[in-house]
mmCIF file of C-alpha atoms in Angstrom:
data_model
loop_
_atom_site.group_PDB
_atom_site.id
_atom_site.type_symbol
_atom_site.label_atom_id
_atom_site.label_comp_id
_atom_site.label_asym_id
_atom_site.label_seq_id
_atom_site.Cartn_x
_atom_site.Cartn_y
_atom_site.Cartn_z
ATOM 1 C CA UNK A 1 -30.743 -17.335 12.661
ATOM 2 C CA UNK A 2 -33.199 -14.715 11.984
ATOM 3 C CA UNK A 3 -32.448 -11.112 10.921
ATOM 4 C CA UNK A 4 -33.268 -9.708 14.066
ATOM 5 C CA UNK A 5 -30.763 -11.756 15.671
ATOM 6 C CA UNK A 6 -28.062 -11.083 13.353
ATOM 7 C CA UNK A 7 -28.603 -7.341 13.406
ATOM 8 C CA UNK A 8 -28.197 -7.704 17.388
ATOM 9 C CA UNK A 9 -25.019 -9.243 16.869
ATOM 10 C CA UNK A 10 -23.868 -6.646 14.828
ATOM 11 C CA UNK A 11 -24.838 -3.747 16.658
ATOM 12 C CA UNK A 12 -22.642 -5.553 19.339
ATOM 13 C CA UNK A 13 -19.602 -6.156 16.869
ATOM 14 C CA UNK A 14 -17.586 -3.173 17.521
ATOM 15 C CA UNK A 15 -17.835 -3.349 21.287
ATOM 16 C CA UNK A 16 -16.386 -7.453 21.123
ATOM 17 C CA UNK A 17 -12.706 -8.070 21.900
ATOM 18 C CA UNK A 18 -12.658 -10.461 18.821
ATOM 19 C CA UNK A 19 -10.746 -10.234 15.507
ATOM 20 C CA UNK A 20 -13.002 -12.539 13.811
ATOM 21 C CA UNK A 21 -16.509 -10.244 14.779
ATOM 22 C CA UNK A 22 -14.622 -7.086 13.602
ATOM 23 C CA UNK A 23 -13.714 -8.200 10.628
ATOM 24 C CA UNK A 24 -16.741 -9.882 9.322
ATOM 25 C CA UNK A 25 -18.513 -6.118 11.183
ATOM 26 C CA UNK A 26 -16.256 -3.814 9.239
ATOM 27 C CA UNK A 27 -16.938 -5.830 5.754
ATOM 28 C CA UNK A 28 -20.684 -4.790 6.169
ATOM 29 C CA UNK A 29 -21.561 -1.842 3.927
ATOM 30 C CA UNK A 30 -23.513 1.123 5.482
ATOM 31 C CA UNK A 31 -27.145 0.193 6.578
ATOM 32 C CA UNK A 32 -27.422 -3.205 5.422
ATOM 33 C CA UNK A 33 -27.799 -6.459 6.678
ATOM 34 C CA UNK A 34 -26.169 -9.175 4.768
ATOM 35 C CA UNK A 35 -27.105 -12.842 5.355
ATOM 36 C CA UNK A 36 -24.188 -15.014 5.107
ATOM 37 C CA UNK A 37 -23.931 -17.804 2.567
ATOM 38 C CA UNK A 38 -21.910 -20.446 1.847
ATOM 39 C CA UNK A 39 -19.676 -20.496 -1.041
ATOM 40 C CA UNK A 40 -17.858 -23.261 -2.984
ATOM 41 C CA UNK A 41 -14.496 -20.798 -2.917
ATOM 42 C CA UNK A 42 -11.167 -22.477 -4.071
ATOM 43 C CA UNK A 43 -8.036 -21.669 -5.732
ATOM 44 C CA UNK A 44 -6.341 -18.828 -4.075
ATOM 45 C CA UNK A 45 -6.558 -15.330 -2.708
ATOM 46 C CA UNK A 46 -4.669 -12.458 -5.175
ATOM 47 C CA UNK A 47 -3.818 -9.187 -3.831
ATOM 48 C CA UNK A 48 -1.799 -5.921 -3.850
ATOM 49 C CA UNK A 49 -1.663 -6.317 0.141
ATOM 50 C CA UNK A 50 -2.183 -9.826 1.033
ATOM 51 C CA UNK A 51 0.290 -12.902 0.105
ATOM 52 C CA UNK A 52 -0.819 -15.522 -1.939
ATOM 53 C CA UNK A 53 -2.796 -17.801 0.497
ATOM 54 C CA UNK A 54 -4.804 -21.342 0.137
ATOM 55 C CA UNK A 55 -8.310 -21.250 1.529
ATOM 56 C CA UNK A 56 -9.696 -23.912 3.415
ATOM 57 C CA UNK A 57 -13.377 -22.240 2.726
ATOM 58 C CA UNK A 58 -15.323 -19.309 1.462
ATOM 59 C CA UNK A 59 -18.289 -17.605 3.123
ATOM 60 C CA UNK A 60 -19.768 -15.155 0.453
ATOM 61 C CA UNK A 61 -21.027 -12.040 1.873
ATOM 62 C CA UNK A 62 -24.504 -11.062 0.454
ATOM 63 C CA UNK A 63 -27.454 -8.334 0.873
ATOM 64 C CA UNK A 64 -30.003 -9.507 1.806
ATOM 65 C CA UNK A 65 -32.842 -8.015 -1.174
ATOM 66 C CA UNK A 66 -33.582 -10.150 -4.193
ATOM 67 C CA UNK A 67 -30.460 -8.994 -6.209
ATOM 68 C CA UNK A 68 -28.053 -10.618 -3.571
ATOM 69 C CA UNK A 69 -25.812 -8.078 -4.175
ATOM 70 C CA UNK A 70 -21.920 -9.842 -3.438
ATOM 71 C CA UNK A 71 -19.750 -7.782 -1.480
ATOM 72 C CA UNK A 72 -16.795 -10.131 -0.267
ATOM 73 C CA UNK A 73 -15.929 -13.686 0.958
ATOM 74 C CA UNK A 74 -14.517 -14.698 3.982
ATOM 75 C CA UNK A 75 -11.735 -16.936 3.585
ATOM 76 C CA UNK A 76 -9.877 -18.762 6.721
ATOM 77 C CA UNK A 77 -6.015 -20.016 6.485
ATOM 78 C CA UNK A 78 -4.364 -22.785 8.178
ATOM 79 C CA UNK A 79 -1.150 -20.544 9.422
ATOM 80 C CA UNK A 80 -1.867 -17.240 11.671
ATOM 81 C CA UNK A 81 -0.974 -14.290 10.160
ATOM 82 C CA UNK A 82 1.172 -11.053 11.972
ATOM 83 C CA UNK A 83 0.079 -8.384 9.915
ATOM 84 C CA UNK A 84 -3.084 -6.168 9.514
ATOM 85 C CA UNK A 85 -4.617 -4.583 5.990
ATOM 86 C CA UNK A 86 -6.720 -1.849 6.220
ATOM 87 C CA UNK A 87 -8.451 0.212 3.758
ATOM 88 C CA UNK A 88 -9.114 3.678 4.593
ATOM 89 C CA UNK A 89 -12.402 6.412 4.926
ATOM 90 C CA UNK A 90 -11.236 8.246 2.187
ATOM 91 C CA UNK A 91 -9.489 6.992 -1.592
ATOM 92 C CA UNK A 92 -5.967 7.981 -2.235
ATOM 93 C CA UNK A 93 -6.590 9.956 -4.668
ATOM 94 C CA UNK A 94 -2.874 9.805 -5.812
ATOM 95 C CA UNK A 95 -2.583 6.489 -5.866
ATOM 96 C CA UNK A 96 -5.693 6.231 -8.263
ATOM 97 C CA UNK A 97 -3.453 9.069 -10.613
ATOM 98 C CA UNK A 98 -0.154 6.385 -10.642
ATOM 99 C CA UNK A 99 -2.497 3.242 -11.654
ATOM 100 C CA UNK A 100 -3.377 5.652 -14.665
ATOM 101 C CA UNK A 101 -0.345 7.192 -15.487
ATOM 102 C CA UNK A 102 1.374 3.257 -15.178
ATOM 103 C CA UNK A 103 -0.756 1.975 -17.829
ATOM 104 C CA UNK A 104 -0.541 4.698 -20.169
ATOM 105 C CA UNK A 105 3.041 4.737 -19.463
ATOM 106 C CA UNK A 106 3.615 1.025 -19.549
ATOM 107 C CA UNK A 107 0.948 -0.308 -21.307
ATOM 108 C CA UNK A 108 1.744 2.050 -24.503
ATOM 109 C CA UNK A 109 -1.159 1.492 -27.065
ATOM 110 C CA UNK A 110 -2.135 -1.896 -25.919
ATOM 111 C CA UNK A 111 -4.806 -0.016 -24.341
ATOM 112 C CA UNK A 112 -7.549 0.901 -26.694
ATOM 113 C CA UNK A 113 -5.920 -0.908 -29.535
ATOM 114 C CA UNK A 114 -9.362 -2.818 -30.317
ATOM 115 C CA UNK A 115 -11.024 -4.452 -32.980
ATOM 116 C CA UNK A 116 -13.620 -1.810 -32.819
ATOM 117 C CA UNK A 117 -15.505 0.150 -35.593
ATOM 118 C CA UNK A 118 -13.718 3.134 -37.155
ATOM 119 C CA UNK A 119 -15.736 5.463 -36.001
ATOM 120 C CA UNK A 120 -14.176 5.204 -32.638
ATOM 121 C CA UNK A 121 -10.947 7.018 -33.480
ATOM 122 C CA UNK A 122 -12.475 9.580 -35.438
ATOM 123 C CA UNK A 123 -12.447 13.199 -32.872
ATOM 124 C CA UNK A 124 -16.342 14.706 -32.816
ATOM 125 C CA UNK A 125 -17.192 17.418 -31.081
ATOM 126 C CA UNK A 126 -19.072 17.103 -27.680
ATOM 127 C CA UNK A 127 -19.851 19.073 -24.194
ATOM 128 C CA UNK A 128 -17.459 18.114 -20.920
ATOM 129 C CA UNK A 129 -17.561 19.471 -17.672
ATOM 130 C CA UNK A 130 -14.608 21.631 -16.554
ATOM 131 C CA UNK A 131 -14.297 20.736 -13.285
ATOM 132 C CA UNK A 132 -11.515 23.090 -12.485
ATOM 133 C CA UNK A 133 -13.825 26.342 -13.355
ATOM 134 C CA UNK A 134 -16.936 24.181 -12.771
ATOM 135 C CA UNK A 135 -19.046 24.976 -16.251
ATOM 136 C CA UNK A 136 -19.631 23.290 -19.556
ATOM 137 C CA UNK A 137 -17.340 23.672 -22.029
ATOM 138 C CA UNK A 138 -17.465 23.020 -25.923
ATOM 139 C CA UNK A 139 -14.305 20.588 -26.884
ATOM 140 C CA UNK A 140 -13.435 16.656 -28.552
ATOM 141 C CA UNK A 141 -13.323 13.799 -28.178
ATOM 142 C CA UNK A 142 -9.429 13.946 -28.307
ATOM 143 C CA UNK A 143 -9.292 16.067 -25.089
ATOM 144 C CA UNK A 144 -7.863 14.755 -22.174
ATOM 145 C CA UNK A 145 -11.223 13.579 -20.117
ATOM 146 C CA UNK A 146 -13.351 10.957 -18.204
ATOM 147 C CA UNK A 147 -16.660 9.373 -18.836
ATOM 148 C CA UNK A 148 -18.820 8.393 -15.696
ATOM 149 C CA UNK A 149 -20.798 5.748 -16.140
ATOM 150 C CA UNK A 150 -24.204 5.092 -13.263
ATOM 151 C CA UNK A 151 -27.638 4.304 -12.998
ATOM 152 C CA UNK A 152 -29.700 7.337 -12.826
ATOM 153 C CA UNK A 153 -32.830 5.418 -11.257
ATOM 154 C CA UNK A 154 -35.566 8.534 -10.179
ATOM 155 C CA UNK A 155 -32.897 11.156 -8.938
ATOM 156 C CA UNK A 156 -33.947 14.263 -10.213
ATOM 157 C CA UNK A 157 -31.204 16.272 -11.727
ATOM 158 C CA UNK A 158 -30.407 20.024 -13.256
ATOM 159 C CA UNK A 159 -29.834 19.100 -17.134
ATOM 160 C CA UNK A 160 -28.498 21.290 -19.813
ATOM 161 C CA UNK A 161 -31.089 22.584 -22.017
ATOM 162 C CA UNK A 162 -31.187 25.392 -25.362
ATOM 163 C CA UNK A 163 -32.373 28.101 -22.419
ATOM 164 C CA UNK A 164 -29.638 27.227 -19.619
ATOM 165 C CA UNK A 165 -26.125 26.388 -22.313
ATOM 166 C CA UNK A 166 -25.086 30.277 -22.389
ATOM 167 C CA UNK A 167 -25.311 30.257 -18.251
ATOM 168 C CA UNK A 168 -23.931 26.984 -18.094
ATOM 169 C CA UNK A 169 -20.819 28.487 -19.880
ATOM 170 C CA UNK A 170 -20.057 30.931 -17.627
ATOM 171 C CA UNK A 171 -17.195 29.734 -15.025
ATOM 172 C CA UNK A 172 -18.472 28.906 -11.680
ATOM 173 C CA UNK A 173 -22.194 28.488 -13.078
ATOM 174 C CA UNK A 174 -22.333 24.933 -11.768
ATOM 175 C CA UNK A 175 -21.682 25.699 -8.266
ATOM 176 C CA UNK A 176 -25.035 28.040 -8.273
ATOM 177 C CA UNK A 177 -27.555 26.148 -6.388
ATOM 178 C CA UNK A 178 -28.088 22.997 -9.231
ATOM 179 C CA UNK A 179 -29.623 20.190 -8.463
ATOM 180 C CA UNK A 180 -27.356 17.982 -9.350
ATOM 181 C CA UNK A 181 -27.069 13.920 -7.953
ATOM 182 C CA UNK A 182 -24.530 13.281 -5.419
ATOM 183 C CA UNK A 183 -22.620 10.885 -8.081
ATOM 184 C CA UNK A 184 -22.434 13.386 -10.556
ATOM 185 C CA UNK A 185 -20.813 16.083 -8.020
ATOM 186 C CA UNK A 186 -18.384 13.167 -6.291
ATOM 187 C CA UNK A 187 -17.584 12.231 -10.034
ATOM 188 C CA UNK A 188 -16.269 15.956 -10.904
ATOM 189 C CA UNK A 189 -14.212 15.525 -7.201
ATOM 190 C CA UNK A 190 -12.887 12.444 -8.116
ATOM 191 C CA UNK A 191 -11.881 14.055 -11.661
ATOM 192 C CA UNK A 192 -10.336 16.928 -10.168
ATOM 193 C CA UNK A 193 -8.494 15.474 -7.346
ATOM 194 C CA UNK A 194 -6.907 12.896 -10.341
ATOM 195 C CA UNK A 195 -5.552 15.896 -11.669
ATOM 196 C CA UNK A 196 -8.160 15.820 -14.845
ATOM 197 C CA UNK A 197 -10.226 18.891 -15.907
ATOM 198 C CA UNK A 198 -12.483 17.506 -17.505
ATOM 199 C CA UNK A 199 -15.585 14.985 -17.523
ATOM 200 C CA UNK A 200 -18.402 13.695 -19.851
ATOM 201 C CA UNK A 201 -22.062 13.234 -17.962
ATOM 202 C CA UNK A 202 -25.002 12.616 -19.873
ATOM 203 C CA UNK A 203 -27.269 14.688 -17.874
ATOM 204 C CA UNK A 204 -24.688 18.295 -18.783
ATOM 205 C CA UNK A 205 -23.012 17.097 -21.761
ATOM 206 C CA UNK A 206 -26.193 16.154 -23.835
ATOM 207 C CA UNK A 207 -28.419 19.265 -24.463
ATOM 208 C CA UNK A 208 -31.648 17.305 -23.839
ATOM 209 C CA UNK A 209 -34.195 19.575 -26.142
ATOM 210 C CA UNK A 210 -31.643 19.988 -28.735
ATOM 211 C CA UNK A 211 -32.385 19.091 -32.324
ATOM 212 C CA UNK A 212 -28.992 17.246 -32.399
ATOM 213 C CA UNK A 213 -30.153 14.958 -28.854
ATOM 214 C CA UNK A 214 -30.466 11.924 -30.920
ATOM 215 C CA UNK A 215 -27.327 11.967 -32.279
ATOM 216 C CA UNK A 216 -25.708 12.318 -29.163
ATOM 217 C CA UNK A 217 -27.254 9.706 -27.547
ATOM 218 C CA UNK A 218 -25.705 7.639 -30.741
ATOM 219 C CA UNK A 219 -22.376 9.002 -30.505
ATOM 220 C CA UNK A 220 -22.037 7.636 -26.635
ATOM 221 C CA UNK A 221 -20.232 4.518 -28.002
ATOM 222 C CA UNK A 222 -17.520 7.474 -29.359
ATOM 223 C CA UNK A 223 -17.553 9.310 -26.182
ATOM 224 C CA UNK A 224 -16.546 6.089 -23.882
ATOM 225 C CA UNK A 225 -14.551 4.611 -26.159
ATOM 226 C CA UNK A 226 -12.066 7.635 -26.454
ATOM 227 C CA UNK A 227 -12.055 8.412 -22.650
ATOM 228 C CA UNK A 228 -9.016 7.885 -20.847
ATOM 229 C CA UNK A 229 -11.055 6.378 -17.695
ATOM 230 C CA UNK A 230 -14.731 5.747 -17.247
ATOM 231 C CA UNK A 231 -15.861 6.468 -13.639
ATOM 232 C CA UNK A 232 -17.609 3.171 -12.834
ATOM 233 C CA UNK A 233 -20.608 4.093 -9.820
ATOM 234 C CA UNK A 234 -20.817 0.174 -8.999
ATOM 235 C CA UNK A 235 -22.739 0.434 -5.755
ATOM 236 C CA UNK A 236 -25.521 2.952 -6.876
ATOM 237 C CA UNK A 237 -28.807 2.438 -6.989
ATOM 238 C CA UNK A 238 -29.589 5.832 -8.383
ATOM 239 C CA UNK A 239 -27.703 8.917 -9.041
ATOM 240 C CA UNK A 240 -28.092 10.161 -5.568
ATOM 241 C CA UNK A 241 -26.060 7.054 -4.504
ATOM 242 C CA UNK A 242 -22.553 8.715 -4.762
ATOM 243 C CA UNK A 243 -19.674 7.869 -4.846
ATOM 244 C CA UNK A 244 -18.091 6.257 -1.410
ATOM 245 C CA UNK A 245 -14.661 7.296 -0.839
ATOM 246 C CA UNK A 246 -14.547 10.410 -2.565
ATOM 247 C CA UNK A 247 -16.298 12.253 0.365
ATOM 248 C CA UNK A 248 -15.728 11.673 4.218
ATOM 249 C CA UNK A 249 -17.847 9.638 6.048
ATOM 250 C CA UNK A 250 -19.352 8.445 2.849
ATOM 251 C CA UNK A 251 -17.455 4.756 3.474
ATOM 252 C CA UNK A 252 -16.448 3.363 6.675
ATOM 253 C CA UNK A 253 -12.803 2.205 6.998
ATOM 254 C CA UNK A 254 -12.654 -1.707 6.184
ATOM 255 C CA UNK A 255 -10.208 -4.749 7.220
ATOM 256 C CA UNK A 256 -9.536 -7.074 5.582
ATOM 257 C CA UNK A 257 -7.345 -8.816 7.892
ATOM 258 C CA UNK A 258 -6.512 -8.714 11.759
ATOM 259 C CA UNK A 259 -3.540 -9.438 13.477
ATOM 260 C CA UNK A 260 -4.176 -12.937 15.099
ATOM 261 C CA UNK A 261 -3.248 -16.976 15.769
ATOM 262 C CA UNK A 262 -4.418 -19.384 13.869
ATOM 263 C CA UNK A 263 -6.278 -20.176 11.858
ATOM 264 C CA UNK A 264 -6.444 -16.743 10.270
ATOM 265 C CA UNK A 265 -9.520 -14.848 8.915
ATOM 266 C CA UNK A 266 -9.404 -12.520 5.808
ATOM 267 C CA UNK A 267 -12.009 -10.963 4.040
ATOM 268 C CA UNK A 268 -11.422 -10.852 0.104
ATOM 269 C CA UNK A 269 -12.916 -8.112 -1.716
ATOM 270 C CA UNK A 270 -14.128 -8.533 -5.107
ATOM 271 C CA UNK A 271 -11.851 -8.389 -7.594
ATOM 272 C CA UNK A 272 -13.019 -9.138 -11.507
ATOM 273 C CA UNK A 273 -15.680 -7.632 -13.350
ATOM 274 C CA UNK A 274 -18.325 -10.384 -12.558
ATOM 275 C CA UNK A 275 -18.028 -10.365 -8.952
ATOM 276 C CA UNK A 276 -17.429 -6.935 -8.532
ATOM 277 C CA UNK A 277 -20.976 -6.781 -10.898
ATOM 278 C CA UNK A 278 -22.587 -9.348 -9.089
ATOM 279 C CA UNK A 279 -25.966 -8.633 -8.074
ATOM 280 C CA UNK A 280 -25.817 -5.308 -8.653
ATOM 281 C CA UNK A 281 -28.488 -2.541 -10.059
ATOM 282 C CA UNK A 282 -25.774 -1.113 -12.834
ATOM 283 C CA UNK A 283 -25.371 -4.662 -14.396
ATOM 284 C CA UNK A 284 -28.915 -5.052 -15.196
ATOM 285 C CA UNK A 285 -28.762 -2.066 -17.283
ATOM 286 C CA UNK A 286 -28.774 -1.973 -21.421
ATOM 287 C CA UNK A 287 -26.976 1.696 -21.327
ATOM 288 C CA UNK A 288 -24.220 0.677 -18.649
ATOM 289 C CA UNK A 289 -23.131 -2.593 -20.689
ATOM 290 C CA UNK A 290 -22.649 -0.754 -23.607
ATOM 291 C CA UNK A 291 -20.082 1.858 -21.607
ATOM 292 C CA UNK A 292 -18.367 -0.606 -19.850
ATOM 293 C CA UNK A 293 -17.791 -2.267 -23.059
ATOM 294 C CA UNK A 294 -16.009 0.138 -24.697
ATOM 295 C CA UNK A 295 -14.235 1.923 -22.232
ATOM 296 C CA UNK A 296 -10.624 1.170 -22.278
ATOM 297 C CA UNK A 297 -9.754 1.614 -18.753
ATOM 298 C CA UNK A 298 -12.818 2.028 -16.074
ATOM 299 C CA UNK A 299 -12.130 2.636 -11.904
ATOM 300 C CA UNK A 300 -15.057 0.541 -10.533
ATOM 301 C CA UNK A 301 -15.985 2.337 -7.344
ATOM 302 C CA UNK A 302 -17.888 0.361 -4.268
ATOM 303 C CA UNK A 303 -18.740 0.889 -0.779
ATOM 304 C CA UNK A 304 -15.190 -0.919 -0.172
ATOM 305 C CA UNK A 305 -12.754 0.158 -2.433
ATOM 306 C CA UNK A 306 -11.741 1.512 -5.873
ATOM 307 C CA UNK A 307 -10.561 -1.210 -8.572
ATOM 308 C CA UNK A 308 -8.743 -0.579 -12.046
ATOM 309 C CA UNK A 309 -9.481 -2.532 -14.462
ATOM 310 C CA UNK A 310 -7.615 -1.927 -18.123
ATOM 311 C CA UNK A 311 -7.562 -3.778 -21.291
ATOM 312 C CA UNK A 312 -3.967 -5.146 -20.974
#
């Protein structure tokens, strides 16, 4: 089958009265064309929403650019299924909030209790983002924050400098006409809307003609390691890339199962590290392994969903 003719097909999808086209439609992300591949899937299918279920096969769900970027399997059962799973335009922002407070709640200390250096339980002093006045603000590593953690690629950004850090202060200065990348500006939403004030980015929380720059940049293992989440941009290919959900019309509402007879038809989303990683631009990076390493807890965002991962 050749692109041309799958693209048809798909511009076709939402107009078909079939369960099987709209679900394999609504798992494609926003202007891409995925070629279909077969996959060696077995075991069984794990989720919040969906029972436990034996697959007779897996179809992965691939772009179609040389990283082969993974973005779900399609998985058929033997038995229909009467139900429908749906996930949404826009994140629920509280239910992102009750996955945090649940580990920290329930998880106690086994969360960050690692057999890391010392160094990463000793407080320094860095720059966050205040995301409730919208400035920079001079605190510690033992505030309350979030990390984010993306590929920058060629987005050109507003960065704090020796001239700007006095304005930058000032509440409200970073709604003033910055240029700032779409996933930085989603990231202080997403913060925000957690009920958070405040969030580390490289390109405001390093002063990047400061004598003390390179010592920053060495202190970033401190910085996500003493985070309460790191904001995981998954999908981006640069900073402009954003993050999906946060925003409306930024992802399109997905399901992953339809209401049918057999067999049934359910597309699984991704849900460790390596296959939520698979293929993509941020895994390829030397700066991004290092934060996801230490971060204790980390919210990988996608085109599809939002996934918490902890270290319990």
């Amino acid at each position: 089958m050749t692109e041309d003719h799958l693209q048809h097909i798909l511009d076709r999808v939402d107009n078909l009265d079939c369960a099987s086209c709209e679900l394999i439609g609504s798992a494609l992300p926003f202007n891409t064309l995925p070629l279909p591949s077969r996959g060696n899937n077995s075991g069984r299918i794990a989720s919040n929403d969906l029972p436990i279920l034996q697959p007779l096969h897996g179809i992965e769900i691939r772009s179609g650019d040389d990283d082969r970027r993974l973005y779900g399997t399609l998985v058929s059962q033997k038995s229909g299924t009467t139900y429908s799973t749906i996930i949404a335009e826009v994140m629920d922002f509280g239910l992102l909030a009750t996955w945090l407070e649940k580990c920290k709640q329930q998880h106690k200390q086994g969360c960050g209790q690692r057999d890391l250096a010392k160094r990463h339980s000793m407080a320094i002093e860095i720059l966050l983002i205040d995301v409730d006045r919208n400035c920079i603000a001079s605190k510690t590593t033992a505030s309350r924050y979030f990390a984010l953690s993306y590929v920058w690629g060629d987005a050109i950004t507003t960065t704090t400098t020796m001239q700007n850090l006095a304005q930058f202060e000032q509440p409200g200065s970073l709604k003033q006409n910055l240029t700032l990348p779409k996933t930085v500006t989603d990231a202080m939403e997403l913060t925000r809307k957690m009920g958070v004030q405040y969030l580390w980015v490289d390109c405001l929380s390093i002063i990047q003609d400061s004598p003390k720059k390179h010592q920053d940049i060495i202190n970033m293992d401190i910085v996500y390691s003493q985070a309460e989440l790191t904001i995981v941009a998954v999908s981006g290919t640069d900073a402009n890339s954003g993050l999906p959900g946060v925003q409306r019309r930024t992802r399109r509402q997905r399901v992953l199962s339809k209401t049918q007879k057999a067999p049934g038809l359910y597309f699984k989303l991704p849900d460790s590290k390596y296959k939520l990683l698979d293929g993509t631009k941020y895994s390829k990076r030397g700066w991004t392994f290092q934060e996801l390493l230490l971060s204790r807890r980390v919210l990988f965002v996608t085109e599809h969903q939002a996934t918490f991962h902890c270290d319990t």
